[in-house]
Amino acid sequence: MLLDRKARITKTENWGSYFLISLATPDIARQSQPGQFLMIKVSSSLQPLLRRPLSIHNRSGQEIEIFFQVTGEGTRLLGQKSPGDLLDILGPCGHGFSLKPEFKGKEIFCIGGGRGLAPVYFLARELQTGGARPIIFYGGQTLSDLPLKSRLEEAGWTTNFSTDDGSFGFRGLVTQLVEKELKGRKPAFLFGCGPEAMMARLAEICQAARLPAEFSLESNMGCGLGVCWGCARKIRKDGKTGYLRICQDGPVFPAEEIIWDRD
Amino acid sequence: MLLDRKARITKTENWGSYFLISLATPDIARQSQPGQFLMIKVSSSLQPLLRRPLSIHNRSGQEIEIFFQVTGEGTRLLGQKSPGDLLDILGPCGHGFSLKPEFKGKEIFCIGGGRGLAPVYFLARELQTGGARPIIFYGGQTLSDLPLKSRLEEAGWTTNFSTDDGSFGFRGLVTQLVEKELKGRKPAFLFGCGPEAMMARLAEICQAARLPAEFSLESNMGCGLGVCWGCARKIRKDGKTGYLRICQDGPVFPAEEIIWDRD
Amino acid sequence: MADLSVDLGFLKLKNPVIAASGTFGYGLEFQPLYDLNLLGGFVVKGLYFGPREGNPPPRLAETPCGLINSIGLQGIGVEAFCREVLPPLASLKTALIANICGEDEDEYARVAEYLSQYKGLAALELNISCPNVREGGKCPAQGTEATYRTVKRVRQASSLPLITKLSPNVTDIISIALAAEEAGSQAISLVNTFLALAIDLETRKPKLGHVLGGLSGPAIKPLALRMVFEASRKIKIPVIGLGGIFSAQDALEFMVAGASAVEVGTANFVNPYACPEIIKGMENWADQNGIKRINEIVGTLRV
Amino acid sequence: MADLSVDLGFLKLKNPVIAASGTFGYGLEFQPLYDLNLLGGFVVKGLYFGPREGNPPPRLAETPCGLINSIGLQGIGVEAFCREVLPPLASLKTALIANICGEDEDEYARVAEYLSQYKGLAALELNISCPNVREGGKCPAQGTEATYRTVKRVRQASSLPLITKLSPNVTDIISIALAAEEAGSQAISLVNTFLALAIDLETRKPKLGHVLGGLSGPAIKPLALRMVFEASRKIKIPVIGLGGIFSAQDALEFMVAGASAVEVGTANFVNPYACPEIIKGMENWADQNGIKRINEIVGTLRV
Ligand SMILES: Cc1cc2nc3c(=O)[nH]c(=O)nc-3n(C[C@H](O)[C@H](O)[C@H](O)COP(=O)(O)OP(=O)(O)OC[C@H]3O[C@@H](n4cnc5c(N)ncnc54)[C@H](O)[C@@H]3O)c2cc1C
Ligand SMILES: Cc1cc2nc3c(=O)[nH]c(=O)nc-3n(C[C@H](O)[C@H](O)[C@H](O)COP(=O)(O)OP(=O)(O)OC[C@H]3O[C@@H](n4cnc5c(N)ncnc54)[C@H](O)[C@@H]3O)c2cc1C
Ligand SMILES: Cc1cc2nc3c(=O)[nH]c(=O)nc-3n(C[C@H](O)[C@H](O)[C@H](O)COP(=O)(O)O)c2cc1C
Ligand SMILES: Cc1cc2nc3c(=O)[nH]c(=O)nc-3n(C[C@H](O)[C@H](O)[C@H](O)COP(=O)(O)O)c2cc1C
Ligand code: FES
Ligand code: FES
């Protein structure tokens, strides 16, 4: 059930262009699943017009957290909010990652590229709660793109870091790091969220390794409710390809259903 | 000379829908004359689009003050600013009140209706500096429309208050109060700023009393620079009537030049 | 409490607020959020005869106070609509309106004919104004003759009341409105979206996969208001006004300009409760202003 | 440093940024703010033959991300212009363009003829697209024939290069652009403002004294961009693009869409330094993107 709430900001943290905001919103928190997202009104005026989709980064008790990077006017305005401010949010939206009972006791690869780490934290926590063993991969261009580094380390999960410039962790793409790790480990599943090119490459790697996977896709969203069909992307389902709604039929899709946007 | 400055807010005060904001902007302060105004950018986004014209309410040293009432989105956004914020201002704009040497030693009536008090405070201070004796009239619908009551009292000027409902001072319109006072006093000049109907009535009173007067007019403004001709109103000048620019040829005009908008 | 009902002649609405086509799905999507019976009515997504794939993504781009879309009328077609969607909607106590499309006049007529066999539809909204299907954004509503012919043809194919939805991408909205009236349309709705382009400077590509799209939202409100004003003064059939309505005040302005009812589109995306909130706001305004029946204000602009 | 100069064939500009008519006064007003020689050029306020009173106030109304104006071309007329304004401007090293108006074709021709006697003007911009002077917002640029006739007539009356400014309030911008080209215009500029209405709900009166006005500003940018794209692909003469340009990025998007130069209008009100800042921003962008000459990007939209 989609809920429309005014959530009070209880805490904000900030590293350069990255922000972490905590919101008190008990009933949305209660219903949230990893991979689901919120539609957030960033302005009290008519500009920017549309809500912005942001993944649920974490749930703790009555609160949820969002983690985002400033990429334009909407996220810039969101970054200016302070504790005490009310945010107009709609959620939880969409269908999240498939948390299967058979993951219990198994290693599960969870890959987040840049701001794509947002849903991965919540995912890893829920995997752990379900008895699975999340192995995190967190990649960025440089060390400052890994603001949640210590948060992940504190959680106690096995975490692998990569930076394109080698300023922290593995030097290179996170996809290369995953490939390397796959030589030594045999996870039961892979979940990924990040830039399209990263996910597309991960999908290839998974296919080659016969590793089942799911990815969280992005698309420009009008409503987040499934009514505008603005977020549609080509998806291959039951042998047929057609435009499905990322907001409603996703945002998480099995690797084999996704037709990657190679642009 | 018009200056374009980013002025830091040093202080804000607020009473209901009324706001008083202090701005550090030395060179604009230095040049300001009573009756001149600023064009203020109220939003960092494109909405609302235009700057808002606000009178210079006071100058003290390096700082100027603005005093305004929230009447729509622009002033609402302006009211949300806090000390430390930067405001994009352009000014001083327009031509202010005529402060004549012959006012020295004379009583000068200064009338402010509601937010129209804004320029009157600066005016009274400069009149006093020039050796004239300002007599202030400050009218509103009810006591809460007179937030600057104590500020005026502290300044030590003779001040007459009116409220439509009699909750403070004279019960009735400020124009009635002026008429009443005119029976006992013979000021040398009258300056007024406030709602159109108030100023129009004052103009009639002045004409009957052969009292010279100037009023500060309002108009929707596009640029405040004299280039768009959007602020034009009919003005009678040198026997001819035509559309003059409130922002450039005003906003202050002699009573006899104004063609009142009776709507 | 003010009487919000309006009578379009062929259709009584309990209030003047109709959810606009393409922004309200098939209605079902909003059922978990609020009681659809609160609405004056709603228009479902545009329907072609067969299912339709729609345009390649990206399909949306935001612009200052506006939204460009190029959905391209992705949809399930009339058969699936009548089989799967209509039955659960037919029992609603609100005006259910189908938005009908066609590649040519024939298809428009076939869609109208097919839908007319079913119960539950209060009216057809003839969408001859979508900028997202033909080359370069062209549509029948850009010409008086094509408008006349299409309306006439659909008029003959169906006995359901017909609302013709016009395009704002025209030199003279009055002549098109007159053509629709003359051909037998019982009402017109305007406006559909404005043909627009957004560019991604970094890639030097259009932001939309379909290149051009249709602009909606508050940005277009003053243009839509002007067209409603112009058309409503020259035709006798009622005008349903839309374009950037986000608040009760916006809706009331359209009625003052000459609209007998209004549609709310893009606002549903930003605030899924936009329609019921606008209805409530109109009621409050009427009460505060001593308006007994909301239809008193239609076309009362003092010019 | 990138070469920002552009060559319109009949006119070389040191950079593609021209201040738009009606938003830059007679230029003199901006002289205290910055050196006008920084500009590619500027267009002065519209000129009729005689002085003109303009429309009754209110003349401005703000709308979401837009501004409606109904100034009605208040101005001093060509004689006063040539006597008082032209001399101080004539020595500037930037393209000075006069925006010319007329009640009929005759007046357009007389204005053009009169101005042609003087030195200092780089071109005439033929304003056949102002929505604020004739009944119901009509203007010559809404028809191919009136466009052709007016351009032809002015073409014959003056030897100055002619830029025809087109109206966006048309069904088919391409046919109008072609008519202007055929009649001998050396360039077109588009767009002028969109015919619009704003209503004050409280008084139920139009917000403007003239009832209708013209919408400008960021709200119209996606519509203007579409028209520049459409027209520039079908005509051979250069297109000067405008409508809602507020930043260097906006200006560059117009050039990618097909504009050889741009005009900046409403932005001058919000930021009087808009033009020089846009020029600087274009230069920075070009340098960062390895663009040697800015005219390389004209019409490079990848469709
Ligand atoms: C399901 C989903 C979950 C997301 N979760 C997160 C998250 O947890 N953290 C995070 O940092 N980002 C997340 N994003 C991306 C985030 O929504 C965009 O970065 C944001 O909307 C950009 O808005 P803006 O106004 O700052 O930038 P804009 O200036 O509007 O655009 C900047 C970029 O963002 C893209 N964009 C613009 N509008 C949208 C939109 N409505 N939907 C998607 N992309 C858009 C544009 O194409 C452009 O490339 C998510 C996106 C989706 C679809
Ligand atoms: C020279 C001058 C000096 C002024 N000084 C003061 C002052 O010191 N204190 C103060 O409280 N107010 C002052 N005003 C009025 C103030 O500018 C308006 O209240 C303000 O612009 C309204 O903006 P808004 O966005 O809050 O309201 P909006 O929602 O935009 O409009 C509310 C009302 O304000 C009017 N308005 C809108 N835009 C303008 C505009 N650009 N210019 C004038 N009126 C407009 C509208 O017609 C409407 O009636 C002054 C106006 C002028 C012309
Ligand atoms: C995403 C989207 C899809 C639309 N689909 C349709 C449609 O199927 N049929 C139709 O007649 N109009 C369609 N429209 C146009 C709207 O019904 C409406 O005419 C337009 O958006 C202007 O109103 P607004 O500004 O309130 O949105 C669509 C608009 C949007 C934004
Ligand atoms: C206040 C105002 C006055 C204008 N006067 C003229 C004019 O005299 N002649 C003309 O051709 N265009 C005139 N225009 C139109 C502008 O030149 C420009 O075409 C339009 O505003 C769109 O550009 P913009 O969105 O950058 O403002 C005027 C526009 C405004 C806002
Ligand atoms: S965002 Fe509207 S259907 Fe997905
Ligand atoms: S506000 Fe532009 S000329 Fe006065």
mmCIF file of N, CA, C and O in Angstrom, chain D residues 174-213:
data_model
loop_
_atom_site.group_PDB
_atom_site.id
_atom_site.type_symbol
_atom_site.label_atom_id
_atom_site.label_comp_id
_atom_site.label_asym_id
_atom_site.label_seq_id
_atom_site.Cartn_x
_atom_site.Cartn_y
_atom_site.Cartn_z
ATOM 1 N N ILE D 174 7.207 26.298 -40.208
ATOM 2 C CA ILE D 174 8.049 26.111 -41.400
ATOM 3 C C ILE D 174 7.524 26.916 -42.589
ATOM 4 O O ILE D 174 8.286 27.600 -43.277
ATOM 5 N N SER D 175 6.219 26.856 -42.807
ATOM 6 C CA SER D 175 5.672 27.563 -43.972
ATOM 7 C C SER D 175 5.857 29.069 -43.825
ATOM 8 O O SER D 175 6.105 29.764 -44.816
ATOM 9 N N ILE D 176 5.769 29.582 -42.624
ATOM 10 C CA ILE D 176 5.956 31.023 -42.419
ATOM 11 C C ILE D 176 7.430 31.383 -42.638
ATOM 12 O O ILE D 176 7.748 32.397 -43.265
ATOM 13 N N ALA D 177 8.307 30.542 -42.127
ATOM 14 C CA ALA D 177 9.743 30.799 -42.302
ATOM 15 C C ALA D 177 10.095 30.780 -43.792
ATOM 16 O O ALA D 177 10.864 31.618 -44.279
ATOM 17 N N LEU D 178 9.528 29.835 -44.510
ATOM 18 C CA LEU D 178 9.788 29.761 -45.948
ATOM 19 C C LEU D 178 9.270 31.004 -46.668
ATOM 20 O O LEU D 178 9.910 31.529 -47.583
ATOM 21 N N ALA D 179 8.121 31.503 -46.243
ATOM 22 C CA ALA D 179 7.563 32.706 -46.870
ATOM 23 C C ALA D 179 8.488 33.898 -46.650
ATOM 24 O O ALA D 179 8.720 34.688 -47.562
ATOM 25 N N ALA D 180 9.022 34.014 -45.453
ATOM 26 C CA ALA D 180 9.936 35.125 -45.159
ATOM 27 C C ALA D 180 11.196 35.004 -46.003
ATOM 28 O O ALA D 180 11.700 35.985 -46.556
ATOM 29 N N GLU D 181 11.688 33.785 -46.114
ATOM 30 C CA GLU D 181 12.894 33.551 -46.909
ATOM 31 C C GLU D 181 12.651 33.911 -48.380
ATOM 32 O O GLU D 181 13.434 34.646 -49.001
ATOM 33 N N GLU D 182 11.561 33.429 -48.882
ATOM 34 C CA GLU D 182 11.223 33.659 -50.280
ATOM 35 C C GLU D 182 11.072 35.143 -50.597
ATOM 36 O O GLU D 182 11.429 35.605 -51.675
ATOM 37 N N ALA D 183 10.540 35.873 -49.639
ATOM 38 C CA ALA D 183 10.314 37.307 -49.849
ATOM 39 C C ALA D 183 11.606 38.114 -49.704
ATOM 40 O O ALA D 183 11.599 39.320 -49.880
ATOM 41 N N GLY D 184 12.695 37.449 -49.372
ATOM 42 C CA GLY D 184 13.973 38.148 -49.381
ATOM 43 C C GLY D 184 14.557 38.491 -48.026
ATOM 44 O O GLY D 184 15.525 39.243 -47.929
ATOM 45 N N SER D 185 13.981 37.935 -46.970
ATOM 46 C CA SER D 185 14.559 38.183 -45.651
ATOM 47 C C SER D 185 15.921 37.502 -45.593
ATOM 48 O O SER D 185 16.099 36.401 -46.109
ATOM 49 N N GLN D 186 16.899 38.156 -44.949
ATOM 50 C CA GLN D 186 18.241 37.559 -44.869
ATOM 51 C C GLN D 186 18.408 36.621 -43.679
ATOM 52 O O GLN D 186 19.391 35.905 -43.562
ATOM 53 N N ALA D 187 17.459 36.720 -42.751
ATOM 54 C CA ALA D 187 17.494 35.828 -41.581
ATOM 55 C C ALA D 187 16.121 35.855 -40.960
ATOM 56 O O ALA D 187 15.301 36.733 -41.282
ATOM 57 N N ILE D 188 15.851 34.882 -40.107
ATOM 58 C CA ILE D 188 14.643 35.009 -39.291
ATOM 59 C C ILE D 188 15.058 34.927 -37.828
ATOM 60 O O ILE D 188 16.070 34.303 -37.490
ATOM 61 N N SER D 189 14.285 35.587 -36.991
ATOM 62 C CA SER D 189 14.471 35.397 -35.557
ATOM 63 C C SER D 189 13.168 34.820 -35.020
ATOM 64 O O SER D 189 12.089 35.217 -35.426
ATOM 65 N N LEU D 190 13.287 33.823 -34.169
ATOM 66 C CA LEU D 190 12.103 33.285 -33.523
ATOM 67 C C LEU D 190 12.527 32.706 -32.198
ATOM 68 O O LEU D 190 13.615 32.189 -32.097
ATOM 69 N N VAL D 191 11.650 32.948 -31.209
ATOM 70 C CA VAL D 191 10.267 33.342 -31.298
ATOM 71 C C VAL D 191 10.003 34.681 -30.614
ATOM 72 O O VAL D 191 10.714 35.062 -29.705
ATOM 73 N N ASN D 192 8.914 35.328 -31.053
ATOM 74 C CA ASN D 192 8.311 36.386 -30.279
ATOM 75 C C ASN D 192 7.463 35.710 -29.194
ATOM 76 O O ASN D 192 7.538 34.494 -29.042
ATOM 77 N N THR D 193 6.665 36.454 -28.472
ATOM 78 C CA THR D 193 5.954 35.867 -27.325
ATOM 79 C C THR D 193 4.700 35.079 -27.726
ATOM 80 O O THR D 193 4.141 35.277 -28.800
ATOM 81 N N PHE D 194 4.283 34.208 -26.819
ATOM 82 C CA PHE D 194 3.086 33.375 -26.992
ATOM 83 C C PHE D 194 1.873 34.101 -26.403
ATOM 84 O O PHE D 194 1.909 34.521 -25.249
ATOM 85 N N LEU D 195 0.815 34.148 -27.165
ATOM 86 C CA LEU D 195 -0.402 34.831 -26.717
ATOM 87 C C LEU D 195 -0.970 34.128 -25.472
ATOM 88 O O LEU D 195 -1.183 32.916 -25.479
ATOM 89 N N ALA D 196 -1.198 34.909 -24.424
ATOM 90 C CA ALA D 196 -1.526 34.310 -23.131
ATOM 91 C C ALA D 196 -2.514 35.164 -22.341
ATOM 92 O O ALA D 196 -2.721 36.340 -22.641
ATOM 93 N N LEU D 197 -3.108 34.532 -21.352
ATOM 94 C CA LEU D 197 -4.076 35.206 -20.475
ATOM 95 C C LEU D 197 -3.798 34.829 -19.026
ATOM 96 O O LEU D 197 -3.528 33.670 -18.725
ATOM 97 N N ALA D 198 -3.844 35.821 -18.160
ATOM 98 C CA ALA D 198 -3.763 35.547 -16.716
ATOM 99 C C ALA D 198 -4.943 36.234 -16.065
ATOM 100 O O ALA D 198 -5.348 37.327 -16.470
ATOM 101 N N ILE D 199 -5.517 35.564 -15.070
ATOM 102 C CA ILE D 199 -6.752 36.046 -14.447
ATOM 103 C C ILE D 199 -6.540 36.263 -12.955
ATOM 104 O O ILE D 199 -5.906 35.444 -12.293
ATOM 105 N N ASP D 200 -7.068 37.364 -12.470
ATOM 106 C CA ASP D 200 -7.090 37.590 -11.028
ATOM 107 C C ASP D 200 -8.415 37.042 -10.521
ATOM 108 O O ASP D 200 -9.481 37.612 -10.783
ATOM 109 N N LEU D 201 -8.367 35.926 -9.807
ATOM 110 C CA LEU D 201 -9.598 35.255 -9.406
ATOM 111 C C LEU D 201 -10.441 36.127 -8.487
ATOM 112 O O LEU D 201 -11.676 36.112 -8.555
ATOM 113 N N GLU D 202 -9.780 36.907 -7.647
ATOM 114 C CA GLU D 202 -10.534 37.709 -6.687
ATOM 115 C C GLU D 202 -11.433 38.741 -7.353
ATOM 116 O O GLU D 202 -12.593 38.880 -6.990
ATOM 117 N N THR D 203 -10.876 39.421 -8.339
ATOM 118 C CA THR D 203 -11.659 40.458 -9.016
ATOM 119 C C THR D 203 -12.337 39.916 -10.276
ATOM 120 O O THR D 203 -13.156 40.602 -10.881
ATOM 121 N N ARG D 204 -11.982 38.700 -10.658
ATOM 122 C CA ARG D 204 -12.446 38.092 -11.918
ATOM 123 C C ARG D 204 -12.144 38.980 -13.121
ATOM 124 O O ARG D 204 -12.873 39.020 -14.102
ATOM 125 N N LYS D 205 -11.040 39.681 -13.032
ATOM 126 C CA LYS D 205 -10.594 40.491 -14.167
ATOM 127 C C LYS D 205 -9.286 39.924 -14.708
ATOM 128 O O LYS D 205 -8.534 39.265 -13.990
ATOM 129 N N PRO D 206 -9.011 40.191 -15.972
ATOM 130 C CA PRO D 206 -7.693 39.806 -16.492
ATOM 131 C C PRO D 206 -6.634 40.544 -15.692
ATOM 132 O O PRO D 206 -6.869 41.666 -15.245
ATOM 133 N N LYS D 207 -5.468 39.935 -15.518
ATOM 134 C CA LYS D 207 -4.421 40.619 -14.764
ATOM 135 C C LYS D 207 -3.824 41.782 -15.551
ATOM 136 O O LYS D 207 -3.188 42.644 -14.972
ATOM 137 N N LEU D 208 -4.003 41.758 -16.874
ATOM 138 C CA LEU D 208 -3.456 42.832 -17.701
ATOM 139 C C LEU D 208 -4.550 43.763 -18.191
ATOM 140 O O LEU D 208 -5.658 43.308 -18.540
ATOM 141 N N GLY D 209 -4.248 45.039 -18.249
ATOM 142 C CA GLY D 209 -5.205 46.012 -18.740
ATOM 143 C C GLY D 209 -5.619 45.735 -20.181
ATOM 144 O O GLY D 209 -6.752 45.994 -20.578
ATOM 145 N N HIS D 210 -4.730 45.156 -20.962
ATOM 146 C CA HIS D 210 -4.983 44.865 -22.371
ATOM 147 C C HIS D 210 -5.646 43.490 -22.549
ATOM 148 O O HIS D 210 -5.814 43.024 -23.666
ATOM 149 N N VAL D 211 -6.005 42.842 -21.462
ATOM 150 C CA VAL D 211 -6.601 41.491 -21.425
ATOM 151 C C VAL D 211 -5.569 40.429 -21.790
ATOM 152 O O VAL D 211 -5.095 39.712 -20.934
ATOM 153 N N LEU D 212 -5.222 40.320 -23.071
ATOM 154 C CA LEU D 212 -4.231 39.321 -23.478
ATOM 155 C C LEU D 212 -2.833 39.942 -23.516
ATOM 156 O O LEU D 212 -2.680 41.148 -23.629
ATOM 157 N N GLY D 213 -1.834 39.096 -23.434
ATOM 158 C CA GLY D 213 -0.458 39.561 -23.532
ATOM 159 C C GLY D 213 0.412 38.461 -24.106
ATOM 160 O O GLY D 213 -0.090 37.432 -24.562
#
